[in-house]
Structure formats: structure tokens, C-alpha cells
Amino acid sequence: LTEKFIQRSGTDRGTDELAQTLNYYLCDILEEMLIFGGDILKFAGDAVLVLWRTPPQELAKTISLVLQCSWQIQKKCGSRGTHVGQKVHLKIGISAGSMSLLTVGDRRRQYFLICGQVLGEVCEAEQLANAGEVILSATCWELCEQHRLRTKRLAGKRAVKVGGNMSKRRRLFLPRFQCQPLLSNTSSSHPPSDHLHFLSSGATRPAFLLPSGRDVDEVLRKYVPEAALRKIYDSMPLGLLSELRPVTSLFIQLRLAEDNRTANLYRIVHSASRMMLEILCPHKGKINKVLLFDKGCTFLCVFGLTGEKLPYESLHALQSAMQIFNSCSTMLREIGAVSVAVTSGTVFCGVTGHPVRYEYTVIGQKVNLAARMMVHYPGLVSCDA
């Protein structure tokens, strides 16, 4: 899809059109998830991780709610055409269970991530799904209201495919309060006009109640990228937060043992993130996101964001890559491998997602290339030409 946009409109305009197309598509998908009570935890390229919090006694009903949401999304957004002739398809994986929330970083920057068996299972379920399908993990199937569902076993797997067409006797009817939007107090200056009804619904999202004051601002700003903070503090409209910009992307993958306990996993990722921040800082590099996803533990770092441009940027990125590779290889010698990939080029730098759930990130052909190189050249530092 990225290549077709660039072939049609050139590198700069094609990248911008790609980001806009993905944002509109994501907007429709995420709105349904928000309406059904989901909360968006992570964006990872063209993947989104969504959470429904529930007490154990309500888990089966919550799985039914999530299934109803998934079928609604597949019906509305399962396949969509683009003006470059390439269709975009959707597949959904669902799991259920307990997970741990970890916060890593240093006194300047903080990053949150989640871990647990449920995360591995939801990644596996998504990978088993084909376009237009909804797959339940084995654990989720054991916990759900099985009598309501029509399912098909996957050959050689414990996960099941769930059919969306149900008889009236089995159809799910959920209370209206369970399917209300979660957030309304937000600016309507940027979102597309067909999403404004969602913002004016009057519903409120459950939130942590924190005392106001300077200390709260200091805590929360550590989780927001500095490039976005600069623009926000300059009162820049949300529509102008995004731009096409030449940057250098650095992907780092830590292959960890699958049986790592949460405490050990936290120690490794926390130590690695602090070490990376120390190496990146003199070179004006920034960690954009930390993910525990289908590629193991992955860090996306960016050089050249707003206010952070240096001469010979690629050289700074390569020096950082070698330092990070050597340091992580020493630290992880007994339990895993390290892969690093570096690419340079014009990418979309800005907000992606839904008007009430945005993330500041980078999108483009060169970012995709770095992610692929990281996977295809394990245990090495690689770079583009």
C-alpha cells in the first residue's frame, strides 16, 4: 500500500496521502471500539491493541460484548478500497486474562507497556486470522459464553474462528449503558465532520482522579513525545501537529526468552530503555515507542524530529545503533539476541488514530523498511543505502 501511494503521487505527497487514508480508516474502526467501551492502549504500525477492563465475574459477558463489537466492525470496515486501487482488509484476534502494566524509562522520559500470557495469545490469534475473520484464543474460548457462538476449529490449533451470523435465539443483546461512548470533552477542530456526532454525545470516560497542580503536569508530560509537547505548548492547532519530515528511523529488537517472569522482564526492559536513553540523548535521538508485541520487545527511535535536527544525522544514528547493539548484546548475552536496523528518508511525523485517542508517531516507507530489516537480519546492525 505504501509503495502504491508513492508510485502514484511521489515520495512526499504519497506518504501524506497514505497517512491520511490510514487515519480515516482507523478513525472508523476505533470509534466503534470506543462506543463499545474499549480503550486504545497501543498503536503498532497498522495494528492496534485495545483493552476492555472487567472484573473476573463479568469476563464471559465482556467477551460477548467484544465479539459483538468485532462483528460490527467487520461488517462496517472489514474491507475498504483506496484511490490507488489497493484494498485494505481487517482481521481481529481476541484473548482474555490477566496482564501486567509496566512503566520503564528514566527521570526525563517514561514509557508504558503491558505483558503477560494474554498478550502473546492475542498476537497469535491475530496472526491466525485471515481478512474479515475474528479469532478467539484458546483461553478466551474456554472463558466465553460458548452456547451463544458458532465456531470452527482451526486445524492443529486450539484457537477457534467465530462466525458472525447468529440465529435470533443466540443473538447478543447488551444493555445500552455498556455500549456508550467513553469520551466527549475534546476539541472538534481537527476530526473529520462525519465523526463529530461522537464527540458531542455527552458521555464521559472513566479516568484516574489526580489532584491538579504542577507535579501532575510534570508526571504526565514524561509520557508525551517532546516534539508534540513543543507544538502543544506553542498553542499550535491539532491539524498542524503533523508534517512530512526527513528523519532517520532506528528499530531495535530484543529477543527474550518466552518463559521470562514479569519481574525479570521488567528488569531487562527497564535497564535497556535507560541505557538507550543515555546513548540517544547526545545524538538528539528519541524513543518514540516501546512495544511487547509480535516482534518481541521492540523500540522505535527517531532522529531529526522538530527541534532536534543535527548535521550528519545518519552518522549520529549509526553511532547510536552500534553503541546500543554492543551494550544490549553484553547485557542480554545469556537470554536473548539483539537486532538493530537504521533507515533515512522523508516520513509522516504526526498524530494518528481517532480524534479522542491520538498517538504521535512516524509513518512511511522508510519506517516499514527499518522494521522489516530488523526482522530479516537477526543479531546484526543493518542500514539502507
Short mmCIF file of C-alpha atoms in Angstrom, two decimals:
data_model
loop_
_atom_site.label_atom_id
_atom_site.label_comp_id
_atom_site.label_asym_id
_atom_site.label_seq_id
_atom_site.Cartn_x
_atom_site.Cartn_y
_atom_site.Cartn_z
CA LEU A 1 0.00 0.00 0.00
CA THR A 2 2.82 2.40 0.90
CA GLU A 3 4.62 1.66 -2.37
CA LYS A 4 1.49 2.22 -4.45
CA PHE A 5 0.84 5.62 -2.88
CA ILE A 6 4.44 6.65 -3.52
CA GLN A 7 4.40 5.34 -7.10
CA ARG A 8 1.22 7.29 -7.79
CA SER A 9 1.98 10.61 -6.10
CA GLY A 10 5.70 10.68 -5.33
CA THR A 11 7.51 10.23 -2.01
CA ASP A 12 6.26 13.33 -0.17
CA ARG A 13 2.66 13.55 -1.34
CA GLY A 14 2.26 9.75 -1.39
CA THR A 15 3.40 9.47 2.23
CA ASP A 16 0.95 12.20 3.25
CA GLU A 17 -1.92 10.52 1.38
CA LEU A 18 -1.05 7.18 2.99
CA ALA A 19 -1.15 8.65 6.50
CA GLN A 20 -4.45 10.40 5.77
CA THR A 21 -6.01 7.21 4.35
CA LEU A 22 -4.92 5.13 7.35
CA ASN A 23 -6.12 7.80 9.78
CA TYR A 24 -9.62 7.88 8.26
CA TYR A 25 -9.81 4.09 8.24
CA LEU A 26 -8.52 3.81 11.81
CA CYS A 27 -10.94 6.54 12.88
CA ASP A 28 -13.96 4.48 11.83
CA ILE A 29 -12.63 1.28 13.43
CA LEU A 30 -11.60 2.88 16.72
CA GLU A 31 -14.84 4.79 17.07
CA GLU A 32 -16.77 1.51 17.21
CA MET A 33 -14.34 0.16 19.82
CA LEU A 34 -14.73 3.28 21.95
CA ILE A 35 -18.51 3.13 21.66
CA PHE A 36 -18.42 -0.46 22.92
CA GLY A 37 -16.32 0.52 25.94
CA GLY A 38 -12.83 -0.37 24.69
CA ASP A 39 -9.76 1.69 25.48
CA ILE A 40 -6.89 2.01 22.99
CA LEU A 41 -3.59 1.01 24.58
CA LYS A 42 -1.07 0.86 21.74
CA PHE A 43 -0.63 1.60 18.07
CA ALA A 44 1.97 -0.51 16.28
CA GLY A 45 2.12 0.33 12.57
CA ASP A 46 -1.13 -0.99 11.12
CA ALA A 47 -2.02 -2.88 14.33
CA VAL A 48 -3.94 -1.58 17.34
CA LEU A 49 -4.14 -3.09 20.82
CA VAL A 50 -7.45 -2.40 22.61
CA LEU A 51 -8.35 -3.21 26.22
CA TRP A 52 -11.65 -3.89 27.95
CA ARG A 53 -11.26 -3.84 31.74
CA THR A 54 -13.63 -6.13 33.62
CA PRO A 55 -13.96 -7.93 36.97
CA PRO A 56 -13.44 -11.72 36.77
CA GLN A 57 -17.12 -12.49 37.32
CA GLU A 58 -18.06 -10.40 34.26
CA LEU A 59 -15.40 -11.81 31.95
CA ALA A 60 -17.70 -14.06 29.90
CA LYS A 61 -20.19 -11.26 29.26
CA THR A 62 -17.38 -8.87 28.37
CA ILE A 63 -16.06 -11.34 25.77
CA SER A 64 -19.57 -11.38 24.28
CA LEU A 65 -19.52 -7.59 24.20
CA VAL A 66 -16.13 -7.57 22.45
CA LEU A 67 -17.36 -10.14 19.93
CA GLN A 68 -20.40 -8.02 19.16
CA CYS A 69 -18.08 -5.04 18.68
CA SER A 70 -15.81 -7.10 16.40
CA TRP A 71 -18.65 -8.26 14.18
CA GLN A 72 -19.96 -4.70 13.93
CA ILE A 73 -16.50 -3.51 12.87
CA GLN A 74 -16.04 -6.30 10.32
CA LYS A 75 -19.46 -5.51 8.87
CA LYS A 76 -18.69 -1.79 8.52
CA CYS A 77 -14.92 -1.74 7.96
CA GLY A 78 -13.81 -5.28 7.11
CA SER A 79 -12.73 -4.24 3.62
CA ARG A 80 -12.21 -0.77 2.18
CA GLY A 81 -10.93 0.44 -1.15
CA THR A 82 -8.38 3.20 -1.65
CA HIS A 83 -7.88 5.57 -4.56
CA VAL A 84 -4.69 3.73 -5.54
CA GLY A 85 -6.66 0.56 -6.28
CA GLN A 86 -5.39 -1.39 -3.26
CA LYS A 87 -7.99 -2.70 -0.82
CA VAL A 88 -7.37 -2.60 2.93
CA HIS A 89 -8.67 -5.60 4.91
CA LEU A 90 -9.19 -6.11 8.63
CA LYS A 91 -8.58 -9.14 10.83
CA ILE A 92 -9.23 -9.38 14.57
CA GLY A 93 -7.78 -11.56 17.34
CA ILE A 94 -9.26 -11.70 20.85
CA SER A 95 -7.88 -13.07 24.11
CA ALA A 96 -8.78 -12.72 27.78
CA GLY A 97 -6.99 -12.96 31.11
CA SER A 98 -4.71 -11.06 33.46
CA MET A 99 -1.85 -8.83 32.39
CA SER A 100 0.78 -6.61 33.96
CA LEU A 101 1.34 -2.92 33.22
CA LEU A 102 4.99 -1.85 33.30
CA THR A 103 6.49 1.64 33.28
CA VAL A 104 10.08 1.99 32.10
CA GLY A 105 12.45 4.89 31.40
CA ASP A 106 14.38 7.48 33.39
CA ARG A 107 13.63 10.72 35.23
CA ARG A 108 13.11 12.58 31.92
CA ARG A 109 11.08 10.13 29.79
CA GLN A 110 8.66 7.35 30.71
CA TYR A 111 7.05 4.64 28.59
CA PHE A 112 4.33 2.16 29.48
CA LEU A 113 3.88 -1.34 28.11
CA ILE A 114 1.94 -4.44 29.01
CA CYS A 115 3.00 -8.06 29.28
CA GLY A 116 1.52 -11.44 30.13
CA GLN A 117 0.23 -14.61 28.54
CA VAL A 118 -2.86 -12.77 27.31
CA LEU A 119 -0.71 -10.54 25.08
CA GLY A 120 1.06 -13.46 23.44
CA GLU A 121 -2.27 -15.19 22.86
CA VAL A 122 -3.93 -12.17 21.26
CA CYS A 123 -0.95 -11.75 18.91
CA GLU A 124 -1.20 -15.43 17.94
CA ALA A 125 -4.97 -15.14 17.39
CA GLU A 126 -4.49 -12.13 15.11
CA GLN A 127 -1.80 -13.92 13.12
CA LEU A 128 -4.09 -16.94 12.64
CA ALA A 129 -6.91 -14.75 11.31
CA ASN A 130 -7.48 -14.14 7.62
CA ALA A 131 -9.05 -10.99 6.21
CA GLY A 132 -12.56 -10.49 7.56
CA GLU A 133 -12.23 -13.09 10.33
CA VAL A 134 -12.49 -12.96 14.12
CA ILE A 135 -10.36 -15.49 16.03
CA LEU A 136 -10.65 -16.37 19.74
CA SER A 137 -7.58 -17.62 21.60
CA ALA A 138 -7.82 -20.97 23.40
CA THR A 139 -8.11 -19.28 26.81
CA CYS A 140 -10.74 -16.87 25.54
CA TRP A 141 -12.77 -19.78 24.13
CA GLU A 142 -12.68 -21.56 27.48
CA LEU A 143 -13.91 -18.43 29.30
CA CYS A 144 -16.60 -17.20 26.89
CA GLU A 145 -20.34 -17.91 26.66
CA GLN A 146 -19.85 -20.83 24.29
CA HIS A 147 -23.55 -21.62 23.92
CA ARG A 148 -24.07 -18.29 22.13
CA LEU A 149 -21.44 -18.83 19.46
CA ARG A 150 -20.97 -20.62 16.19
CA THR A 151 -17.33 -21.57 15.87
CA LYS A 152 -14.93 -23.52 13.69
CA ARG A 153 -11.79 -25.22 14.96
CA LEU A 154 -8.53 -24.31 13.26
CA ALA A 155 -6.51 -27.30 12.12
CA GLY A 156 -3.74 -28.10 14.59
CA LYS A 157 -4.62 -25.12 16.80
CA ARG A 158 -6.59 -24.61 20.00
CA ALA A 159 -7.86 -21.23 18.85
CA VAL A 160 -11.28 -21.04 17.15
CA LYS A 161 -12.80 -18.93 14.39
CA VAL A 162 -16.08 -17.31 15.37
CA GLY A 163 -18.88 -16.86 12.83
CA GLY A 164 -20.72 -13.54 12.83
CA ASN A 165 -24.10 -14.75 11.61
CA MET A 166 -26.14 -15.93 14.59
CA SER A 167 -29.72 -17.07 14.89
CA LYS A 168 -32.13 -14.78 16.72
CA ARG A 169 -32.19 -17.27 19.58
CA ARG A 170 -28.41 -16.87 20.05
CA ARG A 171 -28.02 -13.20 19.17
CA LEU A 172 -26.46 -10.99 21.81
CA PHE A 173 -28.47 -8.13 23.30
CA LEU A 174 -26.46 -5.89 25.56
CA PRO A 175 -27.59 -3.07 27.85
CA ARG A 176 -27.29 0.38 26.29
CA PHE A 177 -25.01 1.65 29.06
CA GLN A 178 -22.42 -0.95 28.09
CA CYS A 179 -22.15 0.44 24.56
CA GLN A 180 -21.93 4.17 25.17
CA PRO A 181 -19.04 6.35 24.01
CA LEU A 182 -16.36 6.98 26.60
CA LEU A 183 -15.17 10.46 25.86
CA SER A 184 -16.71 13.77 24.83
CA ASN A 185 -14.65 16.66 26.19
CA THR A 186 -12.31 17.24 23.28
CA SER A 187 -11.70 19.76 20.53
CA SER A 188 -13.78 19.36 17.38
CA SER A 189 -11.46 21.46 15.21
CA HIS A 190 -9.50 18.56 13.72
CA PRO A 191 -11.63 15.40 13.39
CA PRO A 192 -13.46 14.65 10.14
CA SER A 193 -17.00 16.00 10.03
CA ASP A 194 -18.57 12.53 9.98
CA HIS A 195 -17.12 11.84 13.44
CA LEU A 196 -18.36 15.00 15.19
CA HIS A 197 -21.51 13.28 16.46
CA PHE A 198 -19.32 11.02 18.58
CA LEU A 199 -17.67 13.99 20.30
CA SER A 200 -20.95 15.62 21.28
CA SER A 201 -22.56 12.55 22.86
CA GLY A 202 -22.17 13.82 26.41
CA ALA A 203 -20.61 10.61 27.72
CA THR A 204 -17.52 10.68 29.88
CA ARG A 205 -14.60 8.30 30.02
CA PRO A 206 -13.54 6.66 33.30
CA ALA A 207 -10.33 8.40 34.38
CA PHE A 208 -7.84 8.49 37.19
CA LEU A 209 -8.72 11.28 39.58
CA LEU A 210 -5.48 13.15 40.23
CA PRO A 211 -5.06 16.39 42.18
CA SER A 212 -4.33 19.33 39.92
CA GLY A 213 -1.02 21.12 40.16
CA ARG A 214 2.46 21.38 38.73
CA ASP A 215 3.51 17.95 39.98
CA VAL A 216 0.79 16.20 37.97
CA ASP A 217 1.84 18.06 34.82
CA GLU A 218 5.46 17.03 35.40
CA VAL A 219 4.46 13.38 35.76
CA LEU A 220 2.18 13.20 32.71
CA ARG A 221 4.39 15.15 30.30
CA LYS A 222 7.07 12.43 30.62
CA TYR A 223 4.80 10.15 28.57
CA VAL A 224 4.25 12.62 25.70
CA PRO A 225 6.90 12.95 22.96
CA GLU A 226 8.83 16.20 23.26
CA ALA A 227 8.26 17.08 19.59
CA ALA A 228 4.49 17.03 20.23
CA LEU A 229 4.81 18.88 23.56
CA ARG A 230 6.67 21.77 21.92
CA LYS A 231 3.84 22.28 19.45
CA ILE A 232 1.14 21.89 22.10
CA TYR A 233 2.79 24.46 24.39
CA ASP A 234 3.03 26.82 21.40
CA SER A 235 -0.78 26.53 21.11
CA MET A 236 -0.47 25.02 17.64
CA PRO A 237 -3.79 23.71 16.28
CA LEU A 238 -4.07 19.92 16.25
CA GLY A 239 -4.33 19.95 12.45
CA LEU A 240 -0.84 21.45 12.23
CA LEU A 241 0.86 18.96 14.55
CA SER A 242 1.59 16.66 11.62
CA GLU A 243 4.20 17.21 8.91
CA LEU A 244 6.33 15.49 6.30
CA ARG A 245 9.89 15.48 7.55
CA PRO A 246 13.24 13.88 6.66
CA VAL A 247 14.25 11.75 9.64
CA THR A 248 16.32 8.69 10.48
CA SER A 249 14.43 5.71 11.97
CA LEU A 250 16.10 3.15 14.21
CA PHE A 251 14.34 -0.10 15.10
CA ILE A 252 15.71 -2.26 17.90
CA GLN A 253 14.50 -5.76 18.70
CA LEU A 254 15.33 -7.65 21.87
CA ARG A 255 14.59 -11.35 21.51
CA LEU A 256 13.76 -12.54 25.01
CA ALA A 257 13.09 -15.98 26.42
CA GLU A 258 9.38 -16.82 26.29
CA ASP A 259 9.33 -18.02 29.90
CA ASN A 260 10.60 -14.75 31.39
CA ARG A 261 8.77 -13.84 34.57
CA THR A 262 7.26 -10.37 34.79
CA ALA A 263 9.83 -9.15 37.34
CA ASN A 264 12.74 -10.31 35.18
CA LEU A 265 11.13 -8.89 32.04
CA TYR A 266 10.68 -5.54 33.75
CA ARG A 267 14.32 -5.52 34.87
CA ILE A 268 15.58 -6.23 31.34
CA VAL A 269 13.35 -3.74 29.51
CA HIS A 270 13.81 -1.04 32.14
CA SER A 271 17.60 -1.40 32.08
CA ALA A 272 17.64 -1.45 28.26
CA SER A 273 15.45 1.66 27.97
CA ARG A 274 17.58 3.64 30.44
CA MET A 275 20.74 2.63 28.60
CA MET A 276 19.22 3.61 25.23
CA LEU A 277 18.06 6.99 26.51
CA GLU A 278 21.57 7.70 27.80
CA ILE A 279 23.11 6.80 24.42
CA LEU A 280 20.49 8.61 22.31
CA CYS A 281 20.44 11.89 24.25
CA PRO A 282 23.76 13.41 22.96
CA HIS A 283 22.75 12.48 19.40
CA LYS A 284 19.28 14.10 19.71
CA GLY A 285 17.59 10.73 19.17
CA LYS A 286 14.25 9.94 20.81
CA ILE A 287 12.49 6.71 21.72
CA ASN A 288 9.10 7.06 20.04
CA LYS A 289 7.54 3.85 21.38
CA VAL A 290 8.29 0.63 23.24
CA LEU A 291 6.29 -2.46 22.29
CA LEU A 292 5.95 -6.00 23.59
CA PHE A 293 4.24 -7.34 20.51
CA ASP A 294 4.61 -9.97 17.78
CA LYS A 295 8.24 -8.94 17.14
CA GLY A 296 9.34 -9.44 20.76
CA CYS A 297 10.38 -6.33 22.68
CA THR A 298 10.79 -3.59 20.10
CA PHE A 299 11.96 0.02 20.39
CA LEU A 300 11.31 2.61 17.67
CA CYS A 301 13.76 5.52 17.88
CA VAL A 302 13.71 8.63 15.69
CA PHE A 303 16.41 11.20 14.88
CA GLY A 304 15.56 14.60 13.40
CA LEU A 305 12.17 15.43 14.92
CA THR A 306 11.10 19.04 15.42
CA GLY A 307 13.73 20.99 17.36
CA GLU A 308 16.15 18.04 17.35
CA LYS A 309 17.86 18.25 13.93
CA LEU A 310 21.64 17.79 13.77
CA PRO A 311 24.12 17.84 10.85
CA TYR A 312 25.23 14.36 9.73
CA GLU A 313 22.10 12.87 11.28
CA SER A 314 22.61 9.43 9.72
CA LEU A 315 26.10 9.22 11.22
CA HIS A 316 24.70 10.03 14.68
CA ALA A 317 22.06 7.32 14.21
CA LEU A 318 24.59 4.69 13.12
CA GLN A 319 26.91 5.51 16.03
CA SER A 320 23.96 5.18 18.40
CA ALA A 321 22.93 1.90 16.75
CA MET A 322 26.37 0.36 17.26
CA GLN A 323 26.55 1.52 20.89
CA ILE A 324 23.07 0.18 21.66
CA PHE A 325 23.81 -3.13 19.90
CA ASN A 326 27.07 -3.66 21.83
CA SER A 327 25.57 -2.63 25.18
CA CYS A 328 22.42 -4.75 24.79
CA SER A 329 24.38 -7.74 23.49
CA THR A 330 26.51 -7.66 26.61
CA MET A 331 23.53 -7.22 28.90
CA LEU A 332 21.43 -9.92 27.20
CA ARG A 333 24.18 -12.38 26.38
CA GLU A 334 22.66 -15.20 28.40
CA ILE A 335 18.99 -14.78 27.50
CA GLY A 336 18.47 -13.34 24.03
CA ALA A 337 19.65 -11.66 20.84
CA VAL A 338 19.66 -8.07 19.59
CA SER A 339 18.83 -6.76 16.11
CA VAL A 340 19.10 -3.11 15.01
CA ALA A 341 18.06 -1.52 11.67
CA VAL A 342 18.59 2.08 10.51
CA THR A 343 16.94 3.90 7.57
CA SER A 344 16.76 7.55 6.46
CA GLY A 345 14.11 9.33 4.40
CA THR A 346 11.01 11.51 4.36
CA VAL A 347 8.19 10.21 6.56
CA PHE A 348 4.92 11.41 8.06
CA CYS A 349 5.58 12.74 11.59
CA GLY A 350 2.40 13.45 13.49
CA VAL A 351 -0.78 12.19 15.09
CA THR A 352 -2.58 9.01 14.09
CA GLY A 353 -5.66 7.27 15.44
CA HIS A 354 -9.01 8.73 16.50
CA PRO A 355 -9.77 12.37 17.46
CA VAL A 356 -10.12 11.26 21.08
CA ARG A 357 -7.21 8.75 21.06
CA TYR A 358 -4.20 10.04 19.20
CA GLU A 359 -0.59 8.92 19.20
CA TYR A 360 2.35 10.94 17.91
CA THR A 361 4.44 8.70 15.67
CA VAL A 362 6.16 8.28 12.30
CA ILE A 363 4.71 6.52 9.22
CA GLY A 364 6.24 5.84 5.85
CA GLN A 365 8.10 3.54 3.50
CA LYS A 366 11.42 4.04 5.30
CA VAL A 367 9.88 3.19 8.68
CA ASN A 368 8.42 -0.01 7.20
CA LEU A 369 11.80 -0.87 5.69
CA ALA A 370 13.56 -0.49 9.04
CA ALA A 371 11.02 -2.80 10.71
CA ARG A 372 11.49 -5.45 8.01
CA MET A 373 15.28 -5.24 8.12
CA MET A 374 15.21 -5.64 11.89
CA VAL A 375 13.31 -8.94 11.47
CA HIS A 376 15.18 -10.29 8.43
CA TYR A 377 18.70 -9.59 9.76
CA PRO A 378 18.63 -11.01 13.32
CA GLY A 379 21.64 -10.43 15.52
CA LEU A 380 23.04 -7.67 13.28
CA VAL A 381 23.12 -3.91 12.78
CA SER A 382 21.77 -3.17 9.28
CA CYS A 383 21.12 0.04 7.35
CA ASP A 384 19.73 1.17 4.00
CA ALA A 385 21.83 2.59 1.19
#
